[in-house]
């Protein structure tokens, strides 16, 4: 009975993260030559050069690259200008707008291309990345394509982003057994390619101006306008390294939005993710209780490696994570519970998180 229950809980993981397809290319319609890359950036001097250099060194060059300098207090604008980007200074966000949504809106209004590619400053484009994006958009006949950037890691603490990235992919509503990548419930924030006509038809980011997770709220707005959407894995196209500045940036970065993300995930999907996480912890609990409960060691000795392998399979889909991260996944979950709990409490009590020198309300 216990073994059957564990197998069921283990299977739930594959139910909610059944597939994670990548860009295959092969399309005949290419928006790259009429593409505006738009990068909202605040205090991104550490990252902006890498992204702009990757665009300039790619196989296909866009029509223009726009960096929207969202009140940076460092050399973001100067570095971007030296690398040939057009600088847009949007000014202070009006009441009701978030910094990122205001920056994206102003970048979208300034762009000349038929296609708009919004990229976070901590991403970079692989040499054939723009071509693959273009080909996939044409092959699927899409109006908007959003990718989850493949997460590169360097330092040990960055491994703890694994569960946050994983649950984000599970929650976007495109990769479960019953889902289709072409009917997502949300979009990924770091990378969105969209037809300018559709973007302006819905009013751009104005429709989601006050949202922390604007990408999750933008998907239903676009669907209501008849847009064809898709979410895919970004490996080999768009990569990222998140929160390279240390533990504080990782905790604050995930805290600012994680409870809000749970609130925007459908109840059934969220429940299944919670059930899978609970199932992941059961083998460890069972091993710990053997001296007192006398439960058979063999059951837990099989169950724990099974979950380790499952975590390894999942994490290789989304980023460059160590095998040790999978082996010690209960430790990763402890950090996850702590950050999620902090995010939830801040949201309940209306407290603010400081991110890139700006206070962000958690509600």
Tab-separated table of C-alpha atoms in Angstrom:
chain	number	residue	atom	x	y	z
A	1	UNK	CA	0.000	0.000	0.000
A	2	UNK	CA	2.764	2.452	0.926
A	3	UNK	CA	4.711	1.600	-2.201
A	4	UNK	CA	1.629	2.137	-4.376
A	5	UNK	CA	0.980	5.520	-2.742
A	6	UNK	CA	4.583	6.588	-3.292
A	7	UNK	CA	4.422	5.532	-6.933
A	8	UNK	CA	1.243	7.576	-7.370
A	9	UNK	CA	2.829	10.672	-5.804
A	10	UNK	CA	5.952	10.177	-7.913
A	11	UNK	CA	3.783	9.926	-11.033
A	12	UNK	CA	2.118	13.253	-10.260
A	13	UNK	CA	5.425	14.965	-11.073
A	14	UNK	CA	5.323	13.638	-14.634
A	15	UNK	CA	1.645	14.529	-14.926
A	16	UNK	CA	2.301	18.225	-14.266
A	17	UNK	CA	5.626	18.360	-16.166
A	18	UNK	CA	5.103	15.797	-18.897
A	19	UNK	CA	6.890	17.595	-21.714
A	20	UNK	CA	9.138	20.625	-22.241
A	21	UNK	CA	9.639	21.028	-26.009
A	22	UNK	CA	12.331	23.266	-27.472
A	23	UNK	CA	12.375	25.398	-30.594
A	24	UNK	CA	12.748	23.093	-33.589
A	25	UNK	CA	12.985	25.750	-36.290
A	26	UNK	CA	12.118	24.933	-39.861
A	27	UNK	CA	9.617	27.715	-40.404
A	28	UNK	CA	9.444	29.659	-43.655
A	29	UNK	CA	8.409	33.019	-42.169
A	30	UNK	CA	11.227	35.000	-40.579
A	31	UNK	CA	10.565	38.124	-38.506
A	32	UNK	CA	14.256	38.619	-37.622
A	33	UNK	CA	15.003	41.219	-40.298
A	34	UNK	CA	12.078	43.290	-39.041
A	35	UNK	CA	12.656	42.646	-35.354
A	36	UNK	CA	13.058	45.150	-32.526
A	37	UNK	CA	14.770	43.789	-29.414
A	38	UNK	CA	13.537	45.625	-26.309
A	39	UNK	CA	15.409	45.293	-23.024
A	40	UNK	CA	13.943	46.869	-19.870
A	41	UNK	CA	16.926	47.474	-17.606
A	42	UNK	CA	17.427	48.906	-14.133
A	43	UNK	CA	20.904	48.760	-12.593
A	44	UNK	CA	22.007	46.056	-15.024
A	45	UNK	CA	25.588	47.182	-15.692
A	46	UNK	CA	26.789	43.710	-14.749
A	47	UNK	CA	24.562	41.977	-17.298
A	48	UNK	CA	23.707	44.314	-20.147
A	49	UNK	CA	27.037	44.004	-21.941
A	50	UNK	CA	26.789	40.237	-22.180
A	51	UNK	CA	23.292	40.369	-23.644
A	52	UNK	CA	24.060	43.099	-26.171
A	53	UNK	CA	27.308	41.419	-27.236
A	54	UNK	CA	25.458	38.136	-27.776
A	55	UNK	CA	22.946	39.887	-30.033
A	56	UNK	CA	25.674	41.630	-32.037
A	57	UNK	CA	27.654	38.416	-32.527
A	58	UNK	CA	24.673	36.305	-33.594
A	59	UNK	CA	24.062	34.778	-37.001
A	60	UNK	CA	21.097	37.093	-37.583
A	61	UNK	CA	20.976	40.756	-36.608
A	62	UNK	CA	17.747	42.491	-35.595
A	63	UNK	CA	16.502	45.729	-37.078
A	64	UNK	CA	17.281	47.545	-33.809
A	65	UNK	CA	18.090	46.963	-30.168
A	66	UNK	CA	16.447	49.242	-27.621
A	67	UNK	CA	17.504	49.444	-23.984
A	68	UNK	CA	14.895	51.125	-21.802
A	69	UNK	CA	16.903	52.562	-18.924
A	70	UNK	CA	14.510	52.378	-15.999
A	71	UNK	CA	16.174	54.959	-13.746
A	72	UNK	CA	19.450	53.082	-13.374
A	73	UNK	CA	21.931	54.348	-10.789
A	74	UNK	CA	24.893	52.618	-12.415
A	75	UNK	CA	26.498	52.562	-15.887
A	76	UNK	CA	23.754	50.546	-17.589
A	77	UNK	CA	22.923	53.264	-20.140
A	78	UNK	CA	26.547	54.134	-20.905
A	79	UNK	CA	27.511	50.498	-21.524
A	80	UNK	CA	24.461	49.943	-23.707
A	81	UNK	CA	25.132	53.093	-25.735
A	82	UNK	CA	28.768	52.066	-26.306
A	83	UNK	CA	27.519	48.730	-27.662
A	84	UNK	CA	25.271	50.397	-30.201
A	85	UNK	CA	21.894	50.153	-28.476
A	86	UNK	CA	19.272	52.865	-28.724
A	87	UNK	CA	18.555	54.255	-25.260
A	88	UNK	CA	15.025	55.113	-24.172
A	89	UNK	CA	14.522	56.889	-20.852
A	90	UNK	CA	10.896	56.393	-19.812
A	91	UNK	CA	10.962	58.549	-16.701
A	92	UNK	CA	9.284	57.740	-13.403
A	93	UNK	CA	6.446	55.221	-13.745
A	94	UNK	CA	3.033	56.889	-13.390
A	95	UNK	CA	0.726	55.891	-10.560
A	96	UNK	CA	-0.552	52.349	-10.978
A	97	UNK	CA	2.376	51.166	-13.115
A	98	UNK	CA	5.206	48.834	-12.160
A	99	UNK	CA	8.700	49.786	-13.247
A	100	UNK	CA	9.062	46.893	-15.674
A	101	UNK	CA	5.634	47.236	-17.258
A	102	UNK	CA	6.190	50.976	-17.790
A	103	UNK	CA	9.623	50.338	-19.327
A	104	UNK	CA	8.247	47.636	-21.640
A	105	UNK	CA	5.380	49.878	-22.704
A	106	UNK	CA	7.686	52.748	-23.613
A	107	UNK	CA	10.061	50.418	-25.433
A	108	UNK	CA	7.176	48.926	-27.391
A	109	UNK	CA	5.934	52.375	-28.414
A	110	UNK	CA	9.424	53.421	-29.568
A	111	UNK	CA	10.091	50.246	-31.588
A	112	UNK	CA	9.948	50.263	-35.392
A	113	UNK	CA	9.982	46.542	-36.085
A	114	UNK	CA	7.006	44.417	-37.027
A	115	UNK	CA	8.059	41.983	-34.326
A	116	UNK	CA	8.949	42.934	-30.755
A	117	UNK	CA	11.272	40.760	-28.676
A	118	UNK	CA	11.216	41.642	-24.970
A	119	UNK	CA	14.245	40.242	-23.135
A	120	UNK	CA	15.316	40.548	-19.503
A	121	UNK	CA	18.797	41.988	-19.096
A	122	UNK	CA	20.157	38.877	-17.353
A	123	UNK	CA	19.546	36.725	-20.436
A	124	UNK	CA	21.715	36.249	-23.501
A	125	UNK	CA	21.068	34.978	-27.014
A	126	UNK	CA	22.925	32.009	-28.453
A	127	UNK	CA	24.514	32.480	-31.922
A	128	UNK	CA	21.539	31.086	-33.833
A	129	UNK	CA	18.961	32.070	-31.223
A	130	UNK	CA	17.141	34.794	-33.130
A	131	UNK	CA	16.946	32.596	-36.198
A	132	UNK	CA	15.429	29.745	-34.183
A	133	UNK	CA	12.890	32.085	-32.610
A	134	UNK	CA	11.940	33.369	-36.047
A	135	UNK	CA	11.687	29.921	-37.566
A	136	UNK	CA	9.584	28.556	-34.714
A	137	UNK	CA	7.213	31.501	-34.866
A	138	UNK	CA	6.720	30.937	-38.569
A	139	UNK	CA	6.445	27.149	-38.321
A	140	UNK	CA	3.715	27.347	-35.687
A	141	UNK	CA	2.109	30.457	-37.233
A	142	UNK	CA	2.197	32.273	-33.915
A	143	UNK	CA	1.455	35.820	-32.884
A	144	UNK	CA	3.475	35.461	-29.679
A	145	UNK	CA	6.147	33.039	-28.481
A	146	UNK	CA	7.546	32.966	-24.949
A	147	UNK	CA	10.580	30.956	-23.843
A	148	UNK	CA	11.803	29.846	-20.427
A	149	UNK	CA	15.539	30.680	-20.611
A	150	UNK	CA	17.867	27.792	-19.878
A	151	UNK	CA	19.332	28.549	-16.455
A	152	UNK	CA	23.119	28.520	-16.299
A	153	UNK	CA	24.638	28.318	-12.805
A	154	UNK	CA	28.112	29.081	-11.532
A	155	UNK	CA	28.176	29.310	-7.736
A	156	UNK	CA	26.813	26.833	-5.224
A	157	UNK	CA	23.971	28.983	-3.878
A	158	UNK	CA	22.563	29.393	-7.396
A	159	UNK	CA	21.548	25.735	-7.288
A	160	UNK	CA	18.736	26.721	-4.933
A	161	UNK	CA	16.921	28.451	-7.786
A	162	UNK	CA	16.212	24.971	-9.163
A	163	UNK	CA	12.871	24.417	-7.419
A	164	UNK	CA	11.671	27.961	-8.128
A	165	UNK	CA	12.372	27.598	-11.831
A	166	UNK	CA	10.841	24.144	-11.870
A	167	UNK	CA	7.584	25.137	-10.191
A	168	UNK	CA	7.383	28.205	-12.458
A	169	UNK	CA	7.494	25.911	-15.492
A	170	UNK	CA	4.942	23.583	-13.921
A	171	UNK	CA	2.621	26.482	-13.147
A	172	UNK	CA	2.620	28.256	-16.510
A	173	UNK	CA	0.004	25.873	-17.854
A	174	UNK	CA	1.666	24.484	-20.965
A	175	UNK	CA	3.521	21.284	-20.092
A	176	UNK	CA	1.217	18.962	-18.144
A	177	UNK	CA	-0.227	15.788	-19.649
A	178	UNK	CA	-3.447	17.574	-20.594
A	179	UNK	CA	-1.754	20.817	-21.754
A	180	UNK	CA	-0.558	22.034	-25.120
A	181	UNK	CA	2.434	24.377	-25.463
A	182	UNK	CA	0.220	26.364	-27.837
A	183	UNK	CA	-2.468	27.088	-25.253
A	184	UNK	CA	-0.546	28.276	-22.186
A	185	UNK	CA	-2.207	29.728	-19.130
A	186	UNK	CA	0.609	32.264	-18.768
A	187	UNK	CA	3.857	33.402	-20.365
A	188	UNK	CA	7.476	33.528	-19.236
A	189	UNK	CA	8.682	36.940	-18.133
A	190	UNK	CA	12.284	36.935	-19.410
A	191	UNK	CA	11.536	36.310	-23.110
A	192	UNK	CA	8.523	37.271	-25.205
A	193	UNK	CA	8.424	37.618	-29.005
A	194	UNK	CA	5.189	39.227	-30.175
A	195	UNK	CA	3.685	40.699	-33.315
A	196	UNK	CA	3.598	44.480	-32.920
A	197	UNK	CA	0.086	44.708	-34.368
A	198	UNK	CA	-1.298	42.334	-31.736
A	199	UNK	CA	0.715	44.035	-29.006
A	200	UNK	CA	-0.690	47.444	-29.821
A	201	UNK	CA	-4.169	46.077	-30.440
A	202	UNK	CA	-4.424	45.027	-26.790
A	203	UNK	CA	-2.802	48.232	-25.549
A	204	UNK	CA	0.588	46.694	-24.826
A	205	UNK	CA	1.596	46.356	-21.202
A	206	UNK	CA	-0.988	48.908	-20.112
A	207	UNK	CA	-3.460	46.082	-19.624
A	208	UNK	CA	-1.181	44.555	-16.967
A	209	UNK	CA	0.479	47.744	-15.750
A	210	UNK	CA	0.077	47.076	-12.023
A	211	UNK	CA	0.996	43.392	-12.033
A	212	UNK	CA	4.158	41.963	-10.492
A	213	UNK	CA	3.895	38.945	-12.795
A	214	UNK	CA	2.821	40.814	-15.893
A	215	UNK	CA	3.651	37.838	-18.102
A	216	UNK	CA	1.090	35.611	-16.380
A	217	UNK	CA	-1.643	38.231	-16.734
A	218	UNK	CA	-0.770	39.109	-20.334
A	219	UNK	CA	-1.580	35.649	-21.721
A	220	UNK	CA	-5.383	35.815	-21.183
A	221	UNK	CA	-5.407	39.374	-22.545
A	222	UNK	CA	-3.736	38.193	-25.752
A	223	UNK	CA	-5.968	35.132	-26.060
A	224	UNK	CA	-9.059	37.322	-25.727
A	225	UNK	CA	-7.785	39.312	-28.718
A	226	UNK	CA	-7.499	36.126	-30.779
A	227	UNK	CA	-3.704	35.851	-30.617
A	228	UNK	CA	-1.996	32.488	-31.188
A	229	UNK	CA	0.434	31.853	-28.313
A	230	UNK	CA	3.023	29.271	-27.346
A	231	UNK	CA	5.456	28.614	-24.507
A	232	UNK	CA	8.597	26.538	-25.058
A	233	UNK	CA	11.920	25.674	-23.444
A	234	UNK	CA	14.713	28.134	-24.164
A	235	UNK	CA	17.677	25.761	-24.220
A	236	UNK	CA	19.884	26.502	-27.205
A	237	UNK	CA	18.101	29.788	-27.882
A	238	UNK	CA	17.960	32.040	-24.816
A	239	UNK	CA	20.002	31.353	-21.676
A	240	UNK	CA	20.199	33.175	-18.353
A	241	UNK	CA	22.165	33.364	-15.152
A	242	UNK	CA	19.897	34.563	-12.374
A	243	UNK	CA	20.937	36.388	-9.219
A	244	UNK	CA	24.741	36.264	-9.547
A	245	UNK	CA	25.169	38.805	-6.719
A	246	UNK	CA	24.687	36.363	-3.856
A	247	UNK	CA	22.132	34.883	-1.485
A	248	UNK	CA	20.395	38.186	-0.776
A	249	UNK	CA	19.569	38.848	-4.416
A	250	UNK	CA	18.304	35.280	-4.885
A	251	UNK	CA	16.020	35.428	-1.845
A	252	UNK	CA	14.710	38.923	-2.599
A	253	UNK	CA	14.278	38.120	-6.289
A	254	UNK	CA	12.129	35.066	-5.679
A	255	UNK	CA	10.347	36.597	-2.685
A	256	UNK	CA	9.008	39.585	-4.615
A	257	UNK	CA	6.693	37.495	-6.738
A	258	UNK	CA	6.433	33.885	-5.689
A	259	UNK	CA	3.242	34.034	-3.639
A	260	UNK	CA	1.691	36.123	-6.416
A	261	UNK	CA	2.648	33.385	-8.856
A	262	UNK	CA	0.891	30.751	-6.756
A	263	UNK	CA	-2.208	32.955	-6.682
A	264	UNK	CA	-2.265	33.057	-10.500
A	265	UNK	CA	-1.895	29.288	-10.921
A	266	UNK	CA	-5.073	27.275	-11.393
A	267	UNK	CA	-6.295	25.459	-8.280
A	268	UNK	CA	-6.006	21.975	-9.755
A	269	UNK	CA	-2.515	22.570	-11.098
A	270	UNK	CA	-1.325	24.178	-7.866
A	271	UNK	CA	-2.767	21.295	-5.840
A	272	UNK	CA	-0.940	18.736	-7.972
A	273	UNK	CA	2.356	20.600	-7.611
A	274	UNK	CA	1.884	20.696	-3.829
A	275	UNK	CA	1.037	16.980	-3.793
A	276	UNK	CA	4.184	16.186	-5.777
A	277	UNK	CA	6.362	18.270	-3.446
A	278	UNK	CA	4.787	16.520	-0.452
A	279	UNK	CA	5.441	13.160	-2.112
A	280	UNK	CA	9.079	14.129	-2.643
A	281	UNK	CA	9.482	14.594	1.099
A	282	UNK	CA	7.830	11.324	2.158
A	283	UNK	CA	10.858	9.063	1.497
A	284	UNK	CA	13.034	11.227	3.724
A	285	UNK	CA	10.370	11.215	6.435
A	286	UNK	CA	10.019	7.453	6.124
A	287	UNK	CA	13.761	6.891	6.485
A	288	UNK	CA	13.836	9.152	9.531
A	289	UNK	CA	10.966	7.282	11.226
A	290	UNK	CA	12.303	3.746	10.701
A	291	UNK	CA	13.851	3.502	14.205
A	292	UNK	CA	10.487	4.350	15.802
A	293	UNK	CA	7.866	3.039	13.368
A	294	UNK	CA	9.709	-0.042	12.165
A	295	UNK	CA	8.683	0.530	8.539
A	296	UNK	CA	10.506	-1.518	5.989
A	297	UNK	CA	13.781	0.066	4.915
A	298	UNK	CA	13.518	-1.352	1.399
A	299	UNK	CA	10.459	0.735	0.497
A	300	UNK	CA	12.126	4.021	1.362
A	301	UNK	CA	15.430	2.828	-0.037
A	302	UNK	CA	13.724	2.470	-3.431
A	303	UNK	CA	11.494	5.539	-3.197
A	304	UNK	CA	14.214	8.084	-2.435
A	305	UNK	CA	16.424	7.187	-5.448
A	306	UNK	CA	13.307	7.231	-7.640
A	307	UNK	CA	12.579	10.821	-6.640
A	308	UNK	CA	16.252	11.748	-7.022
A	309	UNK	CA	16.218	10.452	-10.605
A	310	UNK	CA	12.969	12.267	-11.320
A	311	UNK	CA	14.406	15.542	-10.002
A	312	UNK	CA	17.506	15.003	-12.129
A	313	UNK	CA	15.411	14.502	-15.274
A	314	UNK	CA	13.345	17.613	-14.570
A	315	UNK	CA	16.279	19.858	-13.687
A	316	UNK	CA	18.232	18.920	-16.805
A	317	UNK	CA	15.312	20.205	-18.859
A	318	UNK	CA	15.392	23.667	-17.297
A	319	UNK	CA	19.043	24.430	-16.543
A	320	UNK	CA	22.590	23.409	-15.715
A	321	UNK	CA	22.056	21.997	-12.242
A	322	UNK	CA	24.386	19.631	-10.421
A	323	UNK	CA	23.515	15.999	-9.776
A	324	UNK	CA	24.067	16.832	-6.112
A	325	UNK	CA	21.168	19.264	-6.253
A	326	UNK	CA	18.930	16.351	-7.176
A	327	UNK	CA	20.468	14.096	-4.539
A	328	UNK	CA	19.979	16.697	-1.791
A	329	UNK	CA	16.648	17.995	-3.080
A	330	UNK	CA	15.110	18.013	0.456
A	331	UNK	CA	17.570	20.781	1.388
A	332	UNK	CA	16.490	22.721	-1.706
A	333	UNK	CA	12.874	22.314	-0.587
A	334	UNK	CA	13.653	23.735	2.868
A	335	UNK	CA	14.899	26.949	1.245
A	336	UNK	CA	11.859	26.918	-1.028
A	337	UNK	CA	9.443	26.695	1.897
A	338	UNK	CA	11.251	29.513	3.672
A	339	UNK	CA	11.176	31.869	0.683
A	340	UNK	CA	7.597	30.967	-0.216
A	341	UNK	CA	6.468	31.508	3.367
A	342	UNK	CA	8.204	34.884	3.482
A	343	UNK	CA	6.645	35.898	0.170
A	344	UNK	CA	3.206	34.770	1.337
A	345	UNK	CA	3.416	36.682	4.627
A	346	UNK	CA	4.627	39.853	2.915
A	347	UNK	CA	1.715	39.582	0.526
A	348	UNK	CA	-0.808	39.005	3.317
A	349	UNK	CA	0.430	41.983	5.339
A	350	UNK	CA	1.043	44.265	2.345
A	351	UNK	CA	4.746	44.693	3.109
A	352	UNK	CA	7.317	45.720	0.516
A	353	UNK	CA	10.398	44.054	-0.930
A	354	UNK	CA	13.387	46.139	-2.015
A	355	UNK	CA	14.539	45.089	-5.476
A	356	UNK	CA	17.235	46.908	-7.479
A	357	UNK	CA	16.945	49.904	-5.189
A	358	UNK	CA	13.168	50.219	-5.581
A	359	UNK	CA	10.483	49.229	-3.100
A	360	UNK	CA	8.004	46.808	-4.604
A	361	UNK	CA	4.651	46.286	-2.972
A	362	UNK	CA	3.872	42.586	-2.632
A	363	UNK	CA	0.169	43.073	-3.408
